[in-house]
Amino acid sequence: MKPGLINGRWEMILPDSIADWDAITGCYPDRQGWEFERFESFGEHLRRGMTFFDVGAEHGWISAVIGREFVGAENMVLFEPSPEFWTNIRLIWAANGLPDPKATFPGFVSDATTAKSIRQTTKWPKWTQGNTTEVSAMAYRSMANETDRVQVTAVTIDDYVKATKIHPEVINVDVEGAELAVMRGATDTLLHDRPLVWISVHPDLMLRDFGIEHVDELFEFMHSVGYGREYLGTDHEQHHFFAPLEYVPPSADWRPT
């Protein structure tokens, strides 16, 4: 573990492989950095105390930045199916002195629930034992892989909310092509809680692994539940911000499409 300066802006102690990675090459005055537009959008719309569902937390360093800088780490609910990442999440949290997240779920988020039980827990999953996992590439376990679907439990956001009584004010999704499945499983939550939503969209993986022919299927679904969309930019994947059509943003600059 060692310090790294994320986007030329946020210093954080990270596993070596991440501290030496692209996230640490940004320059804030030049408006350059890892998913720069997405982080700027977080800053425009988030406020302290918001309950933030991070779906596809991966190594957890992005979750840690969001928690520390925008909403409070104690308000984060982390979902991640890959066992190898939970150790890094826990160690990043501890190394940076962050309070435990509101809850964790070691499994997929999808359009169907296979979990035998769902409960609110701030306990770190059993997978968080050991030293850092030196993996620098994306490794979110695709729900298209039948072996992973069998071995790793899944939950819908709607069922998770119903079971835990934790209602999201924000949902952030980065799930390597499973974006539409995640949002379909959140239909009631979108209709009743009206959270803000950020989605990192992978059109190629949507088609390859899930048979979604065009990203417009996701956009049309979000429109059907009363959400407008702002395209933020493409940085190795598309980034979009969705908000209820009735949403009044802190800045008048936001315009849904």
mmCIF file with all atom_site columns, C-alpha atoms in Angstrom, residues 38-248:
data_model
loop_
_atom_site.group_PDB
_atom_site.id
_atom_site.type_symbol
_atom_site.label_atom_id
_atom_site.label_alt_id
_atom_site.label_comp_id
_atom_site.label_asym_id
_atom_site.label_entity_id
_atom_site.label_seq_id
_atom_site.pdbx_PDB_ins_code
_atom_site.Cartn_x
_atom_site.Cartn_y
_atom_site.Cartn_z
_atom_site.occupancy
_atom_site.B_iso_or_equiv
_atom_site.pdbx_formal_charge
_atom_site.auth_seq_id
_atom_site.auth_comp_id
_atom_site.auth_asym_id
_atom_site.auth_atom_id
_atom_site.pdbx_PDB_model_num
ATOM 1   C CA . ARG A 1 38  ? -18.190 11.606  -14.099 1.00 0.00 ? 38  ARG A CA 1
ATOM 2   C CA . PHE A 1 39  ? -16.392 12.851  -10.984 1.00 0.00 ? 39  PHE A CA 1
ATOM 3   C CA . GLU A 1 40  ? -17.280 16.436  -11.879 1.00 0.00 ? 40  GLU A CA 1
ATOM 4   C CA . SER A 1 41  ? -20.926 15.387  -12.171 1.00 0.00 ? 41  SER A CA 1
ATOM 5   C CA . PHE A 1 42  ? -20.744 13.766  -8.723  1.00 0.00 ? 42  PHE A CA 1
ATOM 6   C CA . GLY A 1 43  ? -19.482 17.061  -7.356  1.00 0.00 ? 43  GLY A CA 1
ATOM 7   C CA . GLU A 1 44  ? -22.323 18.997  -8.974  1.00 0.00 ? 44  GLU A CA 1
ATOM 8   C CA . HIS A 1 45  ? -25.141 16.833  -7.641  1.00 0.00 ? 45  HIS A CA 1
ATOM 9   C CA . LEU A 1 46  ? -24.066 14.968  -4.492  1.00 0.00 ? 46  LEU A CA 1
ATOM 10  C CA . ARG A 1 47  ? -24.221 16.236  -0.924  1.00 0.00 ? 47  ARG A CA 1
ATOM 11  C CA . ARG A 1 48  ? -23.106 14.918  2.448   1.00 0.00 ? 48  ARG A CA 1
ATOM 12  C CA . GLY A 1 49  ? -25.393 12.366  4.032   1.00 0.00 ? 49  GLY A CA 1
ATOM 13  C CA . MET A 1 50  ? -26.874 10.889  0.839   1.00 0.00 ? 50  MET A CA 1
ATOM 14  C CA . THR A 1 51  ? -27.285 7.094   0.871   1.00 0.00 ? 51  THR A CA 1
ATOM 15  C CA . PHE A 1 52  ? -25.195 5.892   -2.056  1.00 0.00 ? 52  PHE A CA 1
ATOM 16  C CA . PHE A 1 53  ? -25.567 2.417   -3.614  1.00 0.00 ? 53  PHE A CA 1
ATOM 17  C CA . ASP A 1 54  ? -22.321 1.569   -5.444  1.00 0.00 ? 54  ASP A CA 1
ATOM 18  C CA . VAL A 1 55  ? -23.118 -1.359  -7.727  1.00 0.00 ? 55  VAL A CA 1
ATOM 19  C CA . GLY A 1 56  ? -19.909 -2.936  -9.004  1.00 0.00 ? 56  GLY A CA 1
ATOM 20  C CA . ALA A 1 57  ? -17.515 -1.434  -6.448  1.00 0.00 ? 57  ALA A CA 1
ATOM 21  C CA . GLU A 1 58  ? -14.567 -3.415  -7.892  1.00 0.00 ? 58  GLU A CA 1
ATOM 22  C CA . HIS A 1 59  ? -11.340 -2.564  -5.962  1.00 0.00 ? 59  HIS A CA 1
ATOM 23  C CA . GLY A 1 60  ? -13.210 0.067   -3.965  1.00 0.00 ? 60  GLY A CA 1
ATOM 24  C CA . TRP A 1 61  ? -10.956 3.064   -4.522  1.00 0.00 ? 61  TRP A CA 1
ATOM 25  C CA . ILE A 1 62  ? -13.652 4.935   -6.458  1.00 0.00 ? 62  ILE A CA 1
ATOM 26  C CA . SER A 1 63  ? -16.135 4.067   -3.692  1.00 0.00 ? 63  SER A CA 1
ATOM 27  C CA . ALA A 1 64  ? -13.660 5.407   -1.147  1.00 0.00 ? 64  ALA A CA 1
ATOM 28  C CA . VAL A 1 65  ? -13.239 8.714   -2.995  1.00 0.00 ? 65  VAL A CA 1
ATOM 29  C CA . ILE A 1 66  ? -17.007 9.128   -3.342  1.00 0.00 ? 66  ILE A CA 1
ATOM 30  C CA . GLY A 1 67  ? -17.504 8.319   0.313   1.00 0.00 ? 67  GLY A CA 1
ATOM 31  C CA . ARG A 1 68  ? -14.755 10.550  1.678   1.00 0.00 ? 68  ARG A CA 1
ATOM 32  C CA . GLU A 1 69  ? -15.207 13.523  -0.636  1.00 0.00 ? 69  GLU A CA 1
ATOM 33  C CA . PHE A 1 70  ? -18.916 13.650  -1.431  1.00 0.00 ? 70  PHE A CA 1
ATOM 34  C CA . VAL A 1 71  ? -21.436 11.734  0.703   1.00 0.00 ? 71  VAL A CA 1
ATOM 35  C CA . GLY A 1 72  ? -19.610 10.281  3.722   1.00 0.00 ? 72  GLY A CA 1
ATOM 36  C CA . ALA A 1 73  ? -18.133 6.781   3.743   1.00 0.00 ? 73  ALA A CA 1
ATOM 37  C CA . GLU A 1 74  ? -20.644 5.699   6.390   1.00 0.00 ? 74  GLU A CA 1
ATOM 38  C CA . ASN A 1 75  ? -23.430 6.302   3.852   1.00 0.00 ? 75  ASN A CA 1
ATOM 39  C CA . MET A 1 76  ? -22.018 3.959   1.202   1.00 0.00 ? 76  MET A CA 1
ATOM 40  C CA . VAL A 1 77  ? -23.667 0.616   0.392   1.00 0.00 ? 77  VAL A CA 1
ATOM 41  C CA . LEU A 1 78  ? -21.186 -1.523  -1.555  1.00 0.00 ? 78  LEU A CA 1
ATOM 42  C CA . PHE A 1 79  ? -22.153 -4.327  -3.962  1.00 0.00 ? 79  PHE A CA 1
ATOM 43  C CA . GLU A 1 80  ? -19.401 -6.435  -5.551  1.00 0.00 ? 80  GLU A CA 1
ATOM 44  C CA . PRO A 1 81  ? -19.487 -10.066 -6.757  1.00 0.00 ? 81  PRO A CA 1
ATOM 45  C CA . SER A 1 82  ? -15.754 -10.662 -7.234  1.00 0.00 ? 82  SER A CA 1
ATOM 46  C CA . PRO A 1 83  ? -14.194 -12.250 -4.119  1.00 0.00 ? 83  PRO A CA 1
ATOM 47  C CA . GLU A 1 84  ? -10.703 -11.066 -5.051  1.00 0.00 ? 84  GLU A CA 1
ATOM 48  C CA . PHE A 1 85  ? -11.695 -7.402  -4.698  1.00 0.00 ? 85  PHE A CA 1
ATOM 49  C CA . TRP A 1 86  ? -13.156 -7.383  -1.184  1.00 0.00 ? 86  TRP A CA 1
ATOM 50  C CA . THR A 1 87  ? -9.746  -7.549  0.482   1.00 0.00 ? 87  THR A CA 1
ATOM 51  C CA . ASN A 1 88  ? -8.664  -4.431  -1.400  1.00 0.00 ? 88  ASN A CA 1
ATOM 52  C CA . ILE A 1 89  ? -11.905 -2.632  -0.521  1.00 0.00 ? 89  ILE A CA 1
ATOM 53  C CA . ARG A 1 90  ? -11.458 -3.340  3.183   1.00 0.00 ? 90  ARG A CA 1
ATOM 54  C CA . LEU A 1 91  ? -7.751  -2.437  3.193   1.00 0.00 ? 91  LEU A CA 1
ATOM 55  C CA . ILE A 1 92  ? -8.335  0.828   1.309   1.00 0.00 ? 92  ILE A CA 1
ATOM 56  C CA . TRP A 1 93  ? -11.072 1.713   3.796   1.00 0.00 ? 93  TRP A CA 1
ATOM 57  C CA . ALA A 1 94  ? -8.804  0.960   6.761   1.00 0.00 ? 94  ALA A CA 1
ATOM 58  C CA . ALA A 1 95  ? -5.649  2.606   5.359   1.00 0.00 ? 95  ALA A CA 1
ATOM 59  C CA . ASN A 1 96  ? -7.516  5.861   4.791   1.00 0.00 ? 96  ASN A CA 1
ATOM 60  C CA . GLY A 1 97  ? -9.242  5.876   8.169   1.00 0.00 ? 97  GLY A CA 1
ATOM 61  C CA . LEU A 1 98  ? -12.742 5.683   6.728   1.00 0.00 ? 98  LEU A CA 1
ATOM 62  C CA . PRO A 1 99  ? -15.705 4.639   8.876   1.00 0.00 ? 99  PRO A CA 1
ATOM 63  C CA . ASP A 1 100 ? -17.300 1.342   7.876   1.00 0.00 ? 100 ASP A CA 1
ATOM 64  C CA . PRO A 1 101 ? -19.847 1.577   5.062   1.00 0.00 ? 101 PRO A CA 1
ATOM 65  C CA . LYS A 1 102 ? -23.535 1.503   5.851   1.00 0.00 ? 102 LYS A CA 1
ATOM 66  C CA . ALA A 1 103 ? -23.765 -1.996  4.376   1.00 0.00 ? 103 ALA A CA 1
ATOM 67  C CA . THR A 1 104 ? -22.043 -4.486  2.060   1.00 0.00 ? 104 THR A CA 1
ATOM 68  C CA . PHE A 1 105 ? -23.359 -7.173  -0.278  1.00 0.00 ? 105 PHE A CA 1
ATOM 69  C CA . PRO A 1 106 ? -20.898 -9.725  -1.755  1.00 0.00 ? 106 PRO A CA 1
ATOM 70  C CA . GLY A 1 107 ? -22.803 -10.712 -4.887  1.00 0.00 ? 107 GLY A CA 1
ATOM 71  C CA . PHE A 1 108 ? -24.344 -9.684  -8.175  1.00 0.00 ? 108 PHE A CA 1
ATOM 72  C CA . VAL A 1 109 ? -27.036 -7.072  -8.601  1.00 0.00 ? 109 VAL A CA 1
ATOM 73  C CA . SER A 1 110 ? -29.405 -8.231  -11.327 1.00 0.00 ? 110 SER A CA 1
ATOM 74  C CA . ASP A 1 111 ? -33.039 -8.514  -12.414 1.00 0.00 ? 111 ASP A CA 1
ATOM 75  C CA . ALA A 1 112 ? -33.674 -11.620 -10.279 1.00 0.00 ? 112 ALA A CA 1
ATOM 76  C CA . THR A 1 113 ? -32.776 -12.545 -6.698  1.00 0.00 ? 113 THR A CA 1
ATOM 77  C CA . THR A 1 114 ? -31.108 -15.844 -5.840  1.00 0.00 ? 114 THR A CA 1
ATOM 78  C CA . ALA A 1 115 ? -29.837 -14.871 -2.374  1.00 0.00 ? 115 ALA A CA 1
ATOM 79  C CA . LYS A 1 116 ? -31.336 -17.085 0.332   1.00 0.00 ? 116 LYS A CA 1
ATOM 80  C CA . SER A 1 117 ? -31.325 -14.244 2.820   1.00 0.00 ? 117 SER A CA 1
ATOM 81  C CA . ILE A 1 118 ? -30.813 -10.498 2.576   1.00 0.00 ? 118 ILE A CA 1
ATOM 82  C CA . ARG A 1 119 ? -29.984 -8.388  5.576   1.00 0.00 ? 119 ARG A CA 1
ATOM 83  C CA . GLN A 1 120 ? -28.324 -5.131  6.392   1.00 0.00 ? 120 GLN A CA 1
ATOM 84  C CA . THR A 1 121 ? -24.795 -5.737  7.563   1.00 0.00 ? 121 THR A CA 1
ATOM 85  C CA . THR A 1 122 ? -21.788 -3.516  8.075   1.00 0.00 ? 122 THR A CA 1
ATOM 86  C CA . LYS A 1 123 ? -19.612 -6.609  8.484   1.00 0.00 ? 123 LYS A CA 1
ATOM 87  C CA . TRP A 1 124 ? -16.988 -7.065  5.827   1.00 0.00 ? 124 TRP A CA 1
ATOM 88  C CA . PRO A 1 125 ? -17.558 -10.233 3.777   1.00 0.00 ? 125 PRO A CA 1
ATOM 89  C CA . LYS A 1 126 ? -15.529 -13.331 4.650   1.00 0.00 ? 126 LYS A CA 1
ATOM 90  C CA . TRP A 1 127 ? -13.569 -12.747 1.440   1.00 0.00 ? 127 TRP A CA 1
ATOM 91  C CA . THR A 1 128 ? -11.757 -9.768  3.005   1.00 0.00 ? 128 THR A CA 1
ATOM 92  C CA . GLN A 1 129 ? -9.003  -11.788 4.628   1.00 0.00 ? 129 GLN A CA 1
ATOM 93  C CA . GLY A 1 130 ? -5.370  -11.540 3.554   1.00 0.00 ? 130 GLY A CA 1
ATOM 94  C CA . ASN A 1 131 ? -3.168  -9.095  1.705   1.00 0.00 ? 131 ASN A CA 1
ATOM 95  C CA . THR A 1 132 ? -3.886  -6.819  -1.228  1.00 0.00 ? 132 THR A CA 1
ATOM 96  C CA . THR A 1 133 ? -4.900  -8.351  -4.533  1.00 0.00 ? 133 THR A CA 1
ATOM 97  C CA . GLU A 1 134 ? -2.553  -7.020  -7.191  1.00 0.00 ? 134 GLU A CA 1
ATOM 98  C CA . VAL A 1 135 ? -4.990  -6.985  -10.087 1.00 0.00 ? 135 VAL A CA 1
ATOM 99  C CA . SER A 1 136 ? -4.960  -3.901  -12.282 1.00 0.00 ? 136 SER A CA 1
ATOM 100 C CA . ALA A 1 137 ? -7.431  -4.939  -14.976 1.00 0.00 ? 137 ALA A CA 1
ATOM 101 C CA . MET A 1 138 ? -11.223 -4.955  -14.813 1.00 0.00 ? 138 MET A CA 1
ATOM 102 C CA . ALA A 1 139 ? -12.446 -8.248  -13.390 1.00 0.00 ? 139 ALA A CA 1
ATOM 103 C CA . TYR A 1 140 ? -16.149 -7.756  -12.660 1.00 0.00 ? 140 TYR A CA 1
ATOM 104 C CA . ARG A 1 141 ? -17.638 -11.234 -12.977 1.00 0.00 ? 141 ARG A CA 1
ATOM 105 C CA . SER A 1 142 ? -20.120 -11.065 -15.813 1.00 0.00 ? 142 SER A CA 1
ATOM 106 C CA . MET A 1 143 ? -23.565 -12.451 -15.118 1.00 0.00 ? 143 MET A CA 1
ATOM 107 C CA . ALA A 1 144 ? -23.353 -13.894 -18.623 1.00 0.00 ? 144 ALA A CA 1
ATOM 108 C CA . ASN A 1 145 ? -21.019 -16.532 -17.188 1.00 0.00 ? 145 ASN A CA 1
ATOM 109 C CA . GLU A 1 146 ? -23.272 -19.354 -16.023 1.00 0.00 ? 146 GLU A CA 1
ATOM 110 C CA . THR A 1 147 ? -20.679 -20.732 -13.590 1.00 0.00 ? 147 THR A CA 1
ATOM 111 C CA . ASP A 1 148 ? -20.458 -17.392 -11.828 1.00 0.00 ? 148 ASP A CA 1
ATOM 112 C CA . ARG A 1 149 ? -24.246 -17.072 -11.726 1.00 0.00 ? 149 ARG A CA 1
ATOM 113 C CA . VAL A 1 150 ? -24.446 -20.397 -9.901  1.00 0.00 ? 150 VAL A CA 1
ATOM 114 C CA . GLN A 1 151 ? -21.547 -19.784 -7.521  1.00 0.00 ? 151 GLN A CA 1
ATOM 115 C CA . VAL A 1 152 ? -22.149 -16.131 -6.654  1.00 0.00 ? 152 VAL A CA 1
ATOM 116 C CA . THR A 1 153 ? -25.467 -15.019 -5.203  1.00 0.00 ? 153 THR A CA 1
ATOM 117 C CA . ALA A 1 154 ? -27.542 -12.258 -6.770  1.00 0.00 ? 154 ALA A CA 1
ATOM 118 C CA . VAL A 1 155 ? -30.062 -9.708  -5.579  1.00 0.00 ? 155 VAL A CA 1
ATOM 119 C CA . THR A 1 156 ? -32.281 -7.085  -7.152  1.00 0.00 ? 156 THR A CA 1
ATOM 120 C CA . ILE A 1 157 ? -32.122 -3.571  -5.793  1.00 0.00 ? 157 ILE A CA 1
ATOM 121 C CA . ASP A 1 158 ? -35.875 -3.742  -5.187  1.00 0.00 ? 158 ASP A CA 1
ATOM 122 C CA . ASP A 1 159 ? -35.556 -6.884  -3.042  1.00 0.00 ? 159 ASP A CA 1
ATOM 123 C CA . TYR A 1 160 ? -32.531 -5.471  -1.227  1.00 0.00 ? 160 TYR A CA 1
ATOM 124 C CA . VAL A 1 161 ? -34.409 -2.276  -0.363  1.00 0.00 ? 161 VAL A CA 1
ATOM 125 C CA . LYS A 1 162 ? -37.451 -4.218  0.768   1.00 0.00 ? 162 LYS A CA 1
ATOM 126 C CA . ALA A 1 163 ? -35.404 -6.532  3.004   1.00 0.00 ? 163 ALA A CA 1
ATOM 127 C CA . THR A 1 164 ? -33.017 -3.994  4.541   1.00 0.00 ? 164 THR A CA 1
ATOM 128 C CA . LYS A 1 165 ? -35.192 -0.856  4.545   1.00 0.00 ? 165 LYS A CA 1
ATOM 129 C CA . ILE A 1 166 ? -32.177 1.037   3.155   1.00 0.00 ? 166 ILE A CA 1
ATOM 130 C CA . HIS A 1 167 ? -33.476 3.400   0.483   1.00 0.00 ? 167 HIS A CA 1
ATOM 131 C CA . PRO A 1 168 ? -30.935 4.808   -1.971  1.00 0.00 ? 168 PRO A CA 1
ATOM 132 C CA . GLU A 1 169 ? -30.736 8.473   -2.804  1.00 0.00 ? 169 GLU A CA 1
ATOM 133 C CA . VAL A 1 170 ? -28.050 7.641   -5.364  1.00 0.00 ? 170 VAL A CA 1
ATOM 134 C CA . ILE A 1 171 ? -27.330 4.534   -7.446  1.00 0.00 ? 171 ILE A CA 1
ATOM 135 C CA . ASN A 1 172 ? -24.006 4.238   -9.273  1.00 0.00 ? 172 ASN A CA 1
ATOM 136 C CA . VAL A 1 173 ? -23.659 1.327   -11.716 1.00 0.00 ? 173 VAL A CA 1
ATOM 137 C CA . ASP A 1 174 ? -20.516 -0.104  -13.346 1.00 0.00 ? 174 ASP A CA 1
ATOM 138 C CA . VAL A 1 175 ? -21.225 -3.745  -14.187 1.00 0.00 ? 175 VAL A CA 1
ATOM 139 C CA . GLU A 1 176 ? -19.565 -4.589  -17.500 1.00 0.00 ? 176 GLU A CA 1
ATOM 140 C CA . GLY A 1 177 ? -22.646 -4.930  -19.705 1.00 0.00 ? 177 GLY A CA 1
ATOM 141 C CA . ALA A 1 178 ? -25.303 -5.891  -17.143 1.00 0.00 ? 178 ALA A CA 1
ATOM 142 C CA . GLU A 1 179 ? -26.579 -2.329  -16.830 1.00 0.00 ? 179 GLU A CA 1
ATOM 143 C CA . LEU A 1 180 ? -30.107 -2.968  -18.109 1.00 0.00 ? 180 LEU A CA 1
ATOM 144 C CA . ALA A 1 181 ? -30.583 -6.030  -15.876 1.00 0.00 ? 181 ALA A CA 1
ATOM 145 C CA . VAL A 1 182 ? -29.549 -3.995  -12.827 1.00 0.00 ? 182 VAL A CA 1
ATOM 146 C CA . MET A 1 183 ? -31.973 -1.193  -13.618 1.00 0.00 ? 183 MET A CA 1
ATOM 147 C CA . ARG A 1 184 ? -34.861 -3.526  -14.412 1.00 0.00 ? 184 ARG A CA 1
ATOM 148 C CA . GLY A 1 185 ? -34.333 -5.033  -10.970 1.00 0.00 ? 185 GLY A CA 1
ATOM 149 C CA . ALA A 1 186 ? -34.638 -1.535  -9.498  1.00 0.00 ? 186 ALA A CA 1
ATOM 150 C CA . THR A 1 187 ? -37.944 -0.588  -11.131 1.00 0.00 ? 187 THR A CA 1
ATOM 151 C CA . ASP A 1 188 ? -39.945 -0.060  -7.925  1.00 0.00 ? 188 ASP A CA 1
ATOM 152 C CA . THR A 1 189 ? -37.055 1.810   -6.309  1.00 0.00 ? 189 THR A CA 1
ATOM 153 C CA . LEU A 1 190 ? -36.756 4.125   -9.301  1.00 0.00 ? 190 LEU A CA 1
ATOM 154 C CA . LEU A 1 191 ? -40.503 4.783   -9.312  1.00 0.00 ? 191 LEU A CA 1
ATOM 155 C CA . HIS A 1 192 ? -40.895 5.374   -5.571  1.00 0.00 ? 192 HIS A CA 1
ATOM 156 C CA . ASP A 1 193 ? -37.537 6.569   -4.177  1.00 0.00 ? 193 ASP A CA 1
ATOM 157 C CA . ARG A 1 194 ? -36.450 8.555   -7.271  1.00 0.00 ? 194 ARG A CA 1
ATOM 158 C CA . PRO A 1 195 ? -32.691 8.266   -6.686  1.00 0.00 ? 195 PRO A CA 1
ATOM 159 C CA . LEU A 1 196 ? -30.132 10.001  -8.848  1.00 0.00 ? 196 LEU A CA 1
ATOM 160 C CA . VAL A 1 197 ? -28.420 7.459   -11.111 1.00 0.00 ? 197 VAL A CA 1
ATOM 161 C CA . TRP A 1 198 ? -25.001 7.332   -12.741 1.00 0.00 ? 198 TRP A CA 1
ATOM 162 C CA . ILE A 1 199 ? -24.357 4.474   -15.180 1.00 0.00 ? 199 ILE A CA 1
ATOM 163 C CA . SER A 1 200 ? -21.102 3.506   -16.879 1.00 0.00 ? 200 SER A CA 1
ATOM 164 C CA . VAL A 1 201 ? -22.381 1.920   -20.080 1.00 0.00 ? 201 VAL A CA 1
ATOM 165 C CA . HIS A 1 202 ? -20.563 -0.807  -22.045 1.00 0.00 ? 202 HIS A CA 1
ATOM 166 C CA . PRO A 1 203 ? -22.478 -1.197  -25.368 1.00 0.00 ? 203 PRO A CA 1
ATOM 167 C CA . ASP A 1 204 ? -20.101 -3.859  -26.705 1.00 0.00 ? 204 ASP A CA 1
ATOM 168 C CA . LEU A 1 205 ? -20.453 -6.039  -23.587 1.00 0.00 ? 205 LEU A CA 1
ATOM 169 C CA . MET A 1 206 ? -24.211 -5.483  -23.475 1.00 0.00 ? 206 MET A CA 1
ATOM 170 C CA . LEU A 1 207 ? -24.406 -7.052  -26.930 1.00 0.00 ? 207 LEU A CA 1
ATOM 171 C CA . ARG A 1 208 ? -21.753 -9.735  -26.490 1.00 0.00 ? 208 ARG A CA 1
ATOM 172 C CA . ASP A 1 209 ? -22.782 -11.039 -23.087 1.00 0.00 ? 209 ASP A CA 1
ATOM 173 C CA . PHE A 1 210 ? -26.433 -10.069 -22.687 1.00 0.00 ? 210 PHE A CA 1
ATOM 174 C CA . GLY A 1 211 ? -27.885 -9.853  -26.189 1.00 0.00 ? 211 GLY A CA 1
ATOM 175 C CA . ILE A 1 212 ? -28.816 -6.175  -25.841 1.00 0.00 ? 212 ILE A CA 1
ATOM 176 C CA . GLU A 1 213 ? -28.627 -4.988  -29.435 1.00 0.00 ? 213 GLU A CA 1
ATOM 177 C CA . HIS A 1 214 ? -28.530 -1.261  -28.759 1.00 0.00 ? 214 HIS A CA 1
ATOM 178 C CA . VAL A 1 215 ? -27.839 0.936   -25.776 1.00 0.00 ? 215 VAL A CA 1
ATOM 179 C CA . ASP A 1 216 ? -31.099 2.756   -26.534 1.00 0.00 ? 216 ASP A CA 1
ATOM 180 C CA . GLU A 1 217 ? -32.901 -0.114  -24.782 1.00 0.00 ? 217 GLU A CA 1
ATOM 181 C CA . LEU A 1 218 ? -31.375 1.111   -21.518 1.00 0.00 ? 218 LEU A CA 1
ATOM 182 C CA . PHE A 1 219 ? -32.193 4.731   -22.277 1.00 0.00 ? 219 PHE A CA 1
ATOM 183 C CA . GLU A 1 220 ? -35.772 3.850   -23.214 1.00 0.00 ? 220 GLU A CA 1
ATOM 184 C CA . PHE A 1 221 ? -36.216 1.924   -19.984 1.00 0.00 ? 221 PHE A CA 1
ATOM 185 C CA . MET A 1 222 ? -34.995 4.865   -17.916 1.00 0.00 ? 222 MET A CA 1
ATOM 186 C CA . HIS A 1 223 ? -37.322 7.181   -19.834 1.00 0.00 ? 223 HIS A CA 1
ATOM 187 C CA . SER A 1 224 ? -40.232 4.821   -19.115 1.00 0.00 ? 224 SER A CA 1
ATOM 188 C CA . VAL A 1 225 ? -39.760 5.315   -15.367 1.00 0.00 ? 225 VAL A CA 1
ATOM 189 C CA . GLY A 1 226 ? -39.590 9.090   -15.698 1.00 0.00 ? 226 GLY A CA 1
ATOM 190 C CA . TYR A 1 227 ? -35.878 9.812   -15.969 1.00 0.00 ? 227 TYR A CA 1
ATOM 191 C CA . GLY A 1 228 ? -33.994 12.254  -18.155 1.00 0.00 ? 228 GLY A CA 1
ATOM 192 C CA . ARG A 1 229 ? -30.414 11.678  -19.254 1.00 0.00 ? 229 ARG A CA 1
ATOM 193 C CA . GLU A 1 230 ? -27.216 13.674  -19.571 1.00 0.00 ? 230 GLU A CA 1
ATOM 194 C CA . TYR A 1 231 ? -24.298 12.206  -21.528 1.00 0.00 ? 231 TYR A CA 1
ATOM 195 C CA . LEU A 1 232 ? -21.134 13.018  -19.586 1.00 0.00 ? 232 LEU A CA 1
ATOM 196 C CA . GLY A 1 233 ? -18.410 11.633  -21.817 1.00 0.00 ? 233 GLY A CA 1
ATOM 197 C CA . THR A 1 234 ? -16.576 8.504   -22.927 1.00 0.00 ? 234 THR A CA 1
ATOM 198 C CA . ASP A 1 235 ? -13.508 7.414   -21.015 1.00 0.00 ? 235 ASP A CA 1
ATOM 199 C CA . HIS A 1 236 ? -12.945 3.711   -21.884 1.00 0.00 ? 236 HIS A CA 1
ATOM 200 C CA . GLU A 1 237 ? -16.760 3.393   -21.473 1.00 0.00 ? 237 GLU A CA 1
ATOM 201 C CA . GLN A 1 238 ? -19.743 5.723   -21.792 1.00 0.00 ? 238 GLN A CA 1
ATOM 202 C CA . HIS A 1 239 ? -20.811 7.702   -18.722 1.00 0.00 ? 239 HIS A CA 1
ATOM 203 C CA . HIS A 1 240 ? -24.374 8.934   -18.309 1.00 0.00 ? 240 HIS A CA 1
ATOM 204 C CA . PHE A 1 241 ? -26.236 10.749  -15.554 1.00 0.00 ? 241 PHE A CA 1
ATOM 205 C CA . PHE A 1 242 ? -29.963 10.071  -15.106 1.00 0.00 ? 242 PHE A CA 1
ATOM 206 C CA . ALA A 1 243 ? -32.295 12.099  -12.916 1.00 0.00 ? 243 ALA A CA 1
ATOM 207 C CA . PRO A 1 244 ? -36.058 12.154  -12.364 1.00 0.00 ? 244 PRO A CA 1
ATOM 208 C CA . LEU A 1 245 ? -37.712 14.609  -14.713 1.00 0.00 ? 245 LEU A CA 1
ATOM 209 C CA . GLU A 1 246 ? -39.001 16.522  -11.679 1.00 0.00 ? 246 GLU A CA 1
ATOM 210 C CA . TYR A 1 247 ? -35.472 16.879  -10.258 1.00 0.00 ? 247 TYR A CA 1
ATOM 211 C CA . VAL A 1 248 ? -34.350 20.413  -9.451  1.00 0.00 ? 248 VAL A CA 1
#
